[in-house]
Coordinates of C-alpha atoms and ligand atoms in Angstrom, one line a residue:
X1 CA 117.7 73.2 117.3
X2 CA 120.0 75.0 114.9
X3 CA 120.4 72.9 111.7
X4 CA 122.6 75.7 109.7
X5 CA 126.3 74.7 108.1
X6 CA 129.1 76.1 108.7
X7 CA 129.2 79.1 105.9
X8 CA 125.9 80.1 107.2
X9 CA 127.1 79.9 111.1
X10 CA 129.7 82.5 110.3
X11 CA 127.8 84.7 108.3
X12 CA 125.3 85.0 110.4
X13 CA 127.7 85.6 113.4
X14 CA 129.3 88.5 111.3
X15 CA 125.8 90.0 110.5
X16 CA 124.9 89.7 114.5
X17 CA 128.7 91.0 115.3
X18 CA 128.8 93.8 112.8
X19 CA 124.6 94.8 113.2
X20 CA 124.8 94.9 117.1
X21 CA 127.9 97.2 116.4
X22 CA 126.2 99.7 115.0
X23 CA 123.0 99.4 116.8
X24 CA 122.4 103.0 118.0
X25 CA 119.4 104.0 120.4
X26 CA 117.2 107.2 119.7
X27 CA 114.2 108.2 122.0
X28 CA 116.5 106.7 125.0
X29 CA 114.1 107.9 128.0
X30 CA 115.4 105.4 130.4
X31 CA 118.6 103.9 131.1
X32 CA 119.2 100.2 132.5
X33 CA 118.7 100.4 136.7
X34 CA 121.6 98.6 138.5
X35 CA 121.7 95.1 138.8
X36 CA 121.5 94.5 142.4
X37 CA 125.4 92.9 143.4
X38 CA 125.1 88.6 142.7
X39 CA 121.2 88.9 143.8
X40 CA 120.1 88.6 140.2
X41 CA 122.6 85.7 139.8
X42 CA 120.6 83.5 142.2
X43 CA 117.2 84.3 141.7
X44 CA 117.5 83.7 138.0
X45 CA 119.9 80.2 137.9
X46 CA 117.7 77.6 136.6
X47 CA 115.1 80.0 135.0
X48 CA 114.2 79.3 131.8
X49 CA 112.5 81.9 129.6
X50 CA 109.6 81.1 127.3
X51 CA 110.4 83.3 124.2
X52 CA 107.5 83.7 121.5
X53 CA 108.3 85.1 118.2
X54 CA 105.5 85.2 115.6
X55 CA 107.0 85.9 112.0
X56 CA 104.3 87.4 109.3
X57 CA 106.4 85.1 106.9
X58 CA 109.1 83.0 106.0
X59 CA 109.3 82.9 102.1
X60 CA 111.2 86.3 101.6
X61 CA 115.1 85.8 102.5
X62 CA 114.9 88.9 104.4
X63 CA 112.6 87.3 106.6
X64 CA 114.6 83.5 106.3
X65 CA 117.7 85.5 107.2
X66 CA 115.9 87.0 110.2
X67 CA 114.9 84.1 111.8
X68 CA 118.2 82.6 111.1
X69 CA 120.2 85.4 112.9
X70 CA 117.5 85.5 116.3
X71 CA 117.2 81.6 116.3
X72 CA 121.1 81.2 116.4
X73 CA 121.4 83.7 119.1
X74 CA 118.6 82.2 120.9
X75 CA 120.3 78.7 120.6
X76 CA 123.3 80.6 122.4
X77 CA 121.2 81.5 125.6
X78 CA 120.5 78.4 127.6
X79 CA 117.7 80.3 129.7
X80 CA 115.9 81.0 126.3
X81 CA 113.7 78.9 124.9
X82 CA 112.4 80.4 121.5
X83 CA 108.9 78.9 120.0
X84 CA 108.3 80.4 116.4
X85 CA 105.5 80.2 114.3
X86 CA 105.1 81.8 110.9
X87 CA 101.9 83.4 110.0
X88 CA 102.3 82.0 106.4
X89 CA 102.0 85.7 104.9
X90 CA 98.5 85.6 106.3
X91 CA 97.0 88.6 109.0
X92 CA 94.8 86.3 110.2
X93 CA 97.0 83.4 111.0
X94 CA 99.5 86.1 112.6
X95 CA 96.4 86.7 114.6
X96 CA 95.6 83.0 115.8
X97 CA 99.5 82.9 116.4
X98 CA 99.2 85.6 118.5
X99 CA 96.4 84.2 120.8
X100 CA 97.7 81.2 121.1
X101 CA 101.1 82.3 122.3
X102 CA 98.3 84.5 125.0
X103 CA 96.7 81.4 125.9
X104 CA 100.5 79.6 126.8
X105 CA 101.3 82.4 129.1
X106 CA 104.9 83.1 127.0
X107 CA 107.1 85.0 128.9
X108 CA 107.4 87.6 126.0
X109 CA 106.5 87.6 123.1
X110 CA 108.1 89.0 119.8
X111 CA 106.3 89.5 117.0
X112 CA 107.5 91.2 113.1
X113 CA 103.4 91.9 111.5
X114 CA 102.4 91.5 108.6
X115 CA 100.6 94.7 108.5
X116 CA 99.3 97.9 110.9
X117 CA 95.7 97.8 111.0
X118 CA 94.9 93.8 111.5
X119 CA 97.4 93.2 114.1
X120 CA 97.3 96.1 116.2
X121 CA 94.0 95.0 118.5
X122 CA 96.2 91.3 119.3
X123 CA 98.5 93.1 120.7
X124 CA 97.2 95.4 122.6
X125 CA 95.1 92.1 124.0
X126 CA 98.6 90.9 124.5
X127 CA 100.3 93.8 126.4
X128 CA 96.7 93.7 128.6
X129 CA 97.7 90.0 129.4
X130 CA 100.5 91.3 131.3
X131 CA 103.0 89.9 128.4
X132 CA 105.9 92.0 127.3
X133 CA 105.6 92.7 123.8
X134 CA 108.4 93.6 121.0
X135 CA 107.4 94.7 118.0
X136 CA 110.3 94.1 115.1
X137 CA 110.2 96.0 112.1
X138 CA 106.9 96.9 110.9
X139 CA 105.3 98.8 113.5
X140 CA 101.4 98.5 114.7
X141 CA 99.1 101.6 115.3
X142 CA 99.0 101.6 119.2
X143 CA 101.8 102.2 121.5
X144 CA 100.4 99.8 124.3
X145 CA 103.8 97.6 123.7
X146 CA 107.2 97.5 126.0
X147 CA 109.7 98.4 122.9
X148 CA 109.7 98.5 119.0
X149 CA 113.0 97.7 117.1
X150 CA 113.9 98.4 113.4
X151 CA 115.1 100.3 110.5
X152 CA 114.9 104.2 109.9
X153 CA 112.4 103.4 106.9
X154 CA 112.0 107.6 106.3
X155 CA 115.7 108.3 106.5
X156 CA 116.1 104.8 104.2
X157 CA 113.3 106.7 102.1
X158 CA 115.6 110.1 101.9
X159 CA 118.7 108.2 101.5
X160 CA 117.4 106.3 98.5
X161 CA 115.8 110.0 97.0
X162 CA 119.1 111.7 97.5
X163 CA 120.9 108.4 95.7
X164 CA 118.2 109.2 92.3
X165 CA 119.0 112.9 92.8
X166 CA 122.4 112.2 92.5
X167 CA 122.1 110.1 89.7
X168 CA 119.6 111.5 87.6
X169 CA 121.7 115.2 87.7
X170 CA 122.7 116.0 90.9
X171 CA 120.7 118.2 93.6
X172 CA 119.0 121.2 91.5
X173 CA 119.4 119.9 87.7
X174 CA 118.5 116.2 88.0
X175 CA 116.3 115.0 85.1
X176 CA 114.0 112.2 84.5
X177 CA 111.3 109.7 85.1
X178 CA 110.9 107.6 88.1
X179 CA 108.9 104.5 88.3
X180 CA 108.2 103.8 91.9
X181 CA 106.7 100.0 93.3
X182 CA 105.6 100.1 96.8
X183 CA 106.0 97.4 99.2
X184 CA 102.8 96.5 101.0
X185 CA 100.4 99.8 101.4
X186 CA 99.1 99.2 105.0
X187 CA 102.7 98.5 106.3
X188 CA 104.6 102.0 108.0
X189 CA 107.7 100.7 106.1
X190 CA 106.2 100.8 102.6
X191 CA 104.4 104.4 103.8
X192 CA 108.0 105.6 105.5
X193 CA 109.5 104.7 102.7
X194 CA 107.5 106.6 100.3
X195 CA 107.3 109.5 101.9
X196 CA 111.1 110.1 103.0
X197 CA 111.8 109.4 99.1
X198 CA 109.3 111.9 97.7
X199 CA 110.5 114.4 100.5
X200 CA 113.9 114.3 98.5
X201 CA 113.1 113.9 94.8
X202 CA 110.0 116.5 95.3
X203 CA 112.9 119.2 95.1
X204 CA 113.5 118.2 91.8
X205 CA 111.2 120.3 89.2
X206 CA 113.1 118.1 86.7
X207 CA 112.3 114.7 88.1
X208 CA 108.6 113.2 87.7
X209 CA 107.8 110.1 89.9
X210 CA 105.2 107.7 88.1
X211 CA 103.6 104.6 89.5
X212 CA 101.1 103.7 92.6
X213 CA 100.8 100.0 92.8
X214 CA 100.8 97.9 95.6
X215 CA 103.5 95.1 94.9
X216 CA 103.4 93.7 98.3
X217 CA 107.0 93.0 98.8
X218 CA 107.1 90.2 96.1
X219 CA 109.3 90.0 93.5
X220 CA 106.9 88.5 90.8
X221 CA 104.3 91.3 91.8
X222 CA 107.6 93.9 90.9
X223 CA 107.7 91.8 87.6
X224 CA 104.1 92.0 86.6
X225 CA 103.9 95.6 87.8
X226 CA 106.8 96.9 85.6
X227 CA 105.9 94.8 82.7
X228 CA 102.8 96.8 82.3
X229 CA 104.6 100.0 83.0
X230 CA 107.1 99.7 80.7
X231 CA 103.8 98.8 77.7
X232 CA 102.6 102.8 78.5
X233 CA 105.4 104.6 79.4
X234 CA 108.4 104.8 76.6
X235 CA 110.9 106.4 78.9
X236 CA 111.9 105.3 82.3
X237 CA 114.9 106.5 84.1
X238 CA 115.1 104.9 87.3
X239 CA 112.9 102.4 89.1
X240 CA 112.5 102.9 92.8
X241 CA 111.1 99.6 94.7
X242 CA 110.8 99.3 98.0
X243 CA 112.7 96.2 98.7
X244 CA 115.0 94.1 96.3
X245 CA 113.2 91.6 95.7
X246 CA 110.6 94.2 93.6
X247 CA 113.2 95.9 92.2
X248 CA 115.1 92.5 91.0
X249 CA 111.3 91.6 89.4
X250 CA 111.1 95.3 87.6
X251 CA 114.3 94.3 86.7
X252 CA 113.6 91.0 84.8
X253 CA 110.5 92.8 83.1
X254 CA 112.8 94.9 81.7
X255 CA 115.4 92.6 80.3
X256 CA 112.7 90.4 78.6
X257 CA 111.5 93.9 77.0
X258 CA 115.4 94.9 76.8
X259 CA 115.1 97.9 78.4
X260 CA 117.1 97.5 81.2
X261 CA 120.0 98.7 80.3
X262 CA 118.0 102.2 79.8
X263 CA 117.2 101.9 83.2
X264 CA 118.3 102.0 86.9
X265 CA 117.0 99.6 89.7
X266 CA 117.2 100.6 93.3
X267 CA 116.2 98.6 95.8
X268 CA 116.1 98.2 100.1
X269 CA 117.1 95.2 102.3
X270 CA 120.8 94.7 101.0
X271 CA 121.4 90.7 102.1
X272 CA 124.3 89.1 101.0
X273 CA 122.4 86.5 98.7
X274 CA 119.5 89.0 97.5
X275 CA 120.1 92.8 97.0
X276 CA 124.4 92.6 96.9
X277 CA 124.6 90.1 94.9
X278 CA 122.1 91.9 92.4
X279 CA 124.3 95.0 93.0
X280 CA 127.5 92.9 92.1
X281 CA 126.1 91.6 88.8
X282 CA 125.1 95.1 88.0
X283 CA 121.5 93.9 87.7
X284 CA 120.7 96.6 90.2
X285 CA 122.0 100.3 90.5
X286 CA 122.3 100.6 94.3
X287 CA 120.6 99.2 97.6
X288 CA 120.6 100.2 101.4
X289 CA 121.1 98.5 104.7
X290 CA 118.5 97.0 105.8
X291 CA 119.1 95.1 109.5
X292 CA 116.9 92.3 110.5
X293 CA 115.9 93.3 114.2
X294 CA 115.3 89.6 115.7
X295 CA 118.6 89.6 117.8
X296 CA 118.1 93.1 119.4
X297 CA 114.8 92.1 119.8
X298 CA 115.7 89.0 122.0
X299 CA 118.0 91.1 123.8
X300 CA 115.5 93.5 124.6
X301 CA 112.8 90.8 125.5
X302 CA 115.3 89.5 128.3
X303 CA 116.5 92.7 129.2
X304 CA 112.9 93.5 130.5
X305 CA 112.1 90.1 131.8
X306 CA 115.1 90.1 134.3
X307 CA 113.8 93.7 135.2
X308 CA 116.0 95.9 133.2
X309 CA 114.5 99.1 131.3
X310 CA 114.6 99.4 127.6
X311 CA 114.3 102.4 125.5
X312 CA 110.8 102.3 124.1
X313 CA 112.2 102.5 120.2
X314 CA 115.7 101.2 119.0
X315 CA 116.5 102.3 115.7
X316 CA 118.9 100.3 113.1
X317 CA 120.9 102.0 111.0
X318 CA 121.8 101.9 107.4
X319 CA 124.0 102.4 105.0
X320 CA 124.3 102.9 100.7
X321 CA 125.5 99.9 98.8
X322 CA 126.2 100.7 95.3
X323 CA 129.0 99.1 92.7
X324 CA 131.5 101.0 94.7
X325 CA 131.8 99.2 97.9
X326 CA 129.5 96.0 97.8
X327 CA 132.9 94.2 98.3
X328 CA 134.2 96.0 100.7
X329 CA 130.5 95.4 102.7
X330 CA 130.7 92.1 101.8
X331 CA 134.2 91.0 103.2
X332 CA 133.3 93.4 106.5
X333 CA 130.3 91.2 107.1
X334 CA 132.7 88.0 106.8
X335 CA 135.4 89.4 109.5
Ligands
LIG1 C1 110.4 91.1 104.0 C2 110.3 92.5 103.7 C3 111.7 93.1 103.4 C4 111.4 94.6 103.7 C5 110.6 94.4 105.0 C6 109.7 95.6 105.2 O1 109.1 90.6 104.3 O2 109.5 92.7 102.6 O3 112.1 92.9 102.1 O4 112.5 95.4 103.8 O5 109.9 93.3 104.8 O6 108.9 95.4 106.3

């Protein structure tokens, strides 16, 4: 059951609206086959699909907002029926989830991990079972799954790196010192996103990127981190974290030494009540898109289970938020 108000009903209608509207497909191998004329019509009336979905957490709005979006399209589908657990932050809970969905015989099963190297073996053990598997968002280190879904984190990486370029100087004569956080350091986005940055500001002979810790996607982790950044280093240009939430913490460190005004805050995820409304106070400098995959995950799962192919990887895209058009972003997602 769906227990949202109203306000939240619609926005999360817009996001699904506007995110499955720009849904594009890369590595399309396959295309759907033919549904056989009214055959599948028959054979499916009355069928109703057991849907797992194991979430690594629930704390981060990123992830509330993702379970938000998939469980009100899933209380749309009257063959669906979605059981979710939340793995509590924990790789081994997101493990015991995973079994236990195994040992019910789901129909599918989605799962967002926590990490790469923990989860990888449950779902290969999945996949083995004979259960379709769709991996959202961060990705696992096998390939034995039916589809992955998520953002571009390398391209959100570059886009973010060209964003400090720009700032810091422009391409060729940008100047300065960045302070990167990372997001969790066995997670492909947190590694993507490094390395599509550094890809970009590594041009720069003016620009000198500081900073190596682990902040594990949590904004008091950003907090603590930068606090003790900003007692060695007396000049910081830019701080580059890996989601909002970090960047938001880096950005409270600062204020509390007053430095932020010295200093910009960029961030990833972009949600209305998180990384937009940071960008709207001016708190931070600029975010990108970041779409939660949970509907075009569902869609995919029931794609497969009425026989349909799907592409084995369905990218999300992205897009810059900044002062300039966070309104603008805003009221689109509202239409
Ligand atoms: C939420 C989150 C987001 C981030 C994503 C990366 O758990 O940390 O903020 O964009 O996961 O996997």
């Amino acid at each position: 059951m769906v227990t949202t108000s109203v306000p939240v009903q619609r926005m999360v209608r817009a996001m699904v609206v506007l995110f499955a509207g720009l849904v594009f497909v890369t590595a399309c191998t396959e295309k759907p086959s033919p549904q056989p004329p009214g055959g599948e019509k028959t054979e499916a009336a009355g069928k109703q699909y057991v849907i797992g979905f194991s979430q690594c957490t629930t704390t981060e709005p990123w992830r509330a907002l993702f379970n938000r979006l998939l469980e009100a399209e899933a209380a749309r589908m009257p063959d669906v029926k979605l059981v979710v657990l939340d793995a509590q932050d924990r790789t081994e809970k997101q493990v015991a989830d995973m079994e236990s969905f195994i040992t019910r015989k789901m129909d599918a099963i989605l799962i967002s991990p926590k990490e790469a190297p923990g989860l990888t073996e449950v779902v290969e053990r999945a996949t083995r079972a004979g259960i379709p598997v769709i991996v959202l968002d961060r990705d696992v280190n096998t390939r034995n799954y039916a589809c992955w879904i998520g953002g571009d984190n390398l391209e959100i990486g570059r886009e973010a790196g060209r964003y400090a370029v720009e700032v810091l100087g422009g391409s060729g004569k940008a100047q300065g010192i960045i302070y990167e956080i990372w997001g969790g350091m066995a997670s492909p986005p947190a590694q993507d996103r490094h390395n599509g940055f550094h890809e970009i500001v590594g041009r720069e002979k003016g620009i000198k990127v500081e900073g190596n810790q682990d902040g594990d996607w949590k904004q008091e982790k950003g907090y603590n981190i930068m606090e003790t950044a900003l007692k060695t280093m007396p000049k910081i240009d830019l701080v580059y974290a890996h989601n909002d939430p970090m960047a938001f913490g880096a950005y409270l460190a600062a204020k509390d030494a007053k430095r932020e005004k010295d200093i910009k805050f960029v961030g990833i995820d972009a949600i209305p009540e998180e990384g937009c409304m940071w960008v709207k106070n001016g708190q931070l400098a600029a975010t990108f898109v970041y779409p939660p995959p949970g509907v075009e995950g569902l869609h995919a799962a029931l794609k497969i289970l009425k026989g349909e192919k799907v592409p084995p990887r369905i990218t999300l895209p992205t897009r810059r938020i900044t002062a300039a058009n966070v309104d603008e972003y805003l009221a689109s997602l509202k239409k």
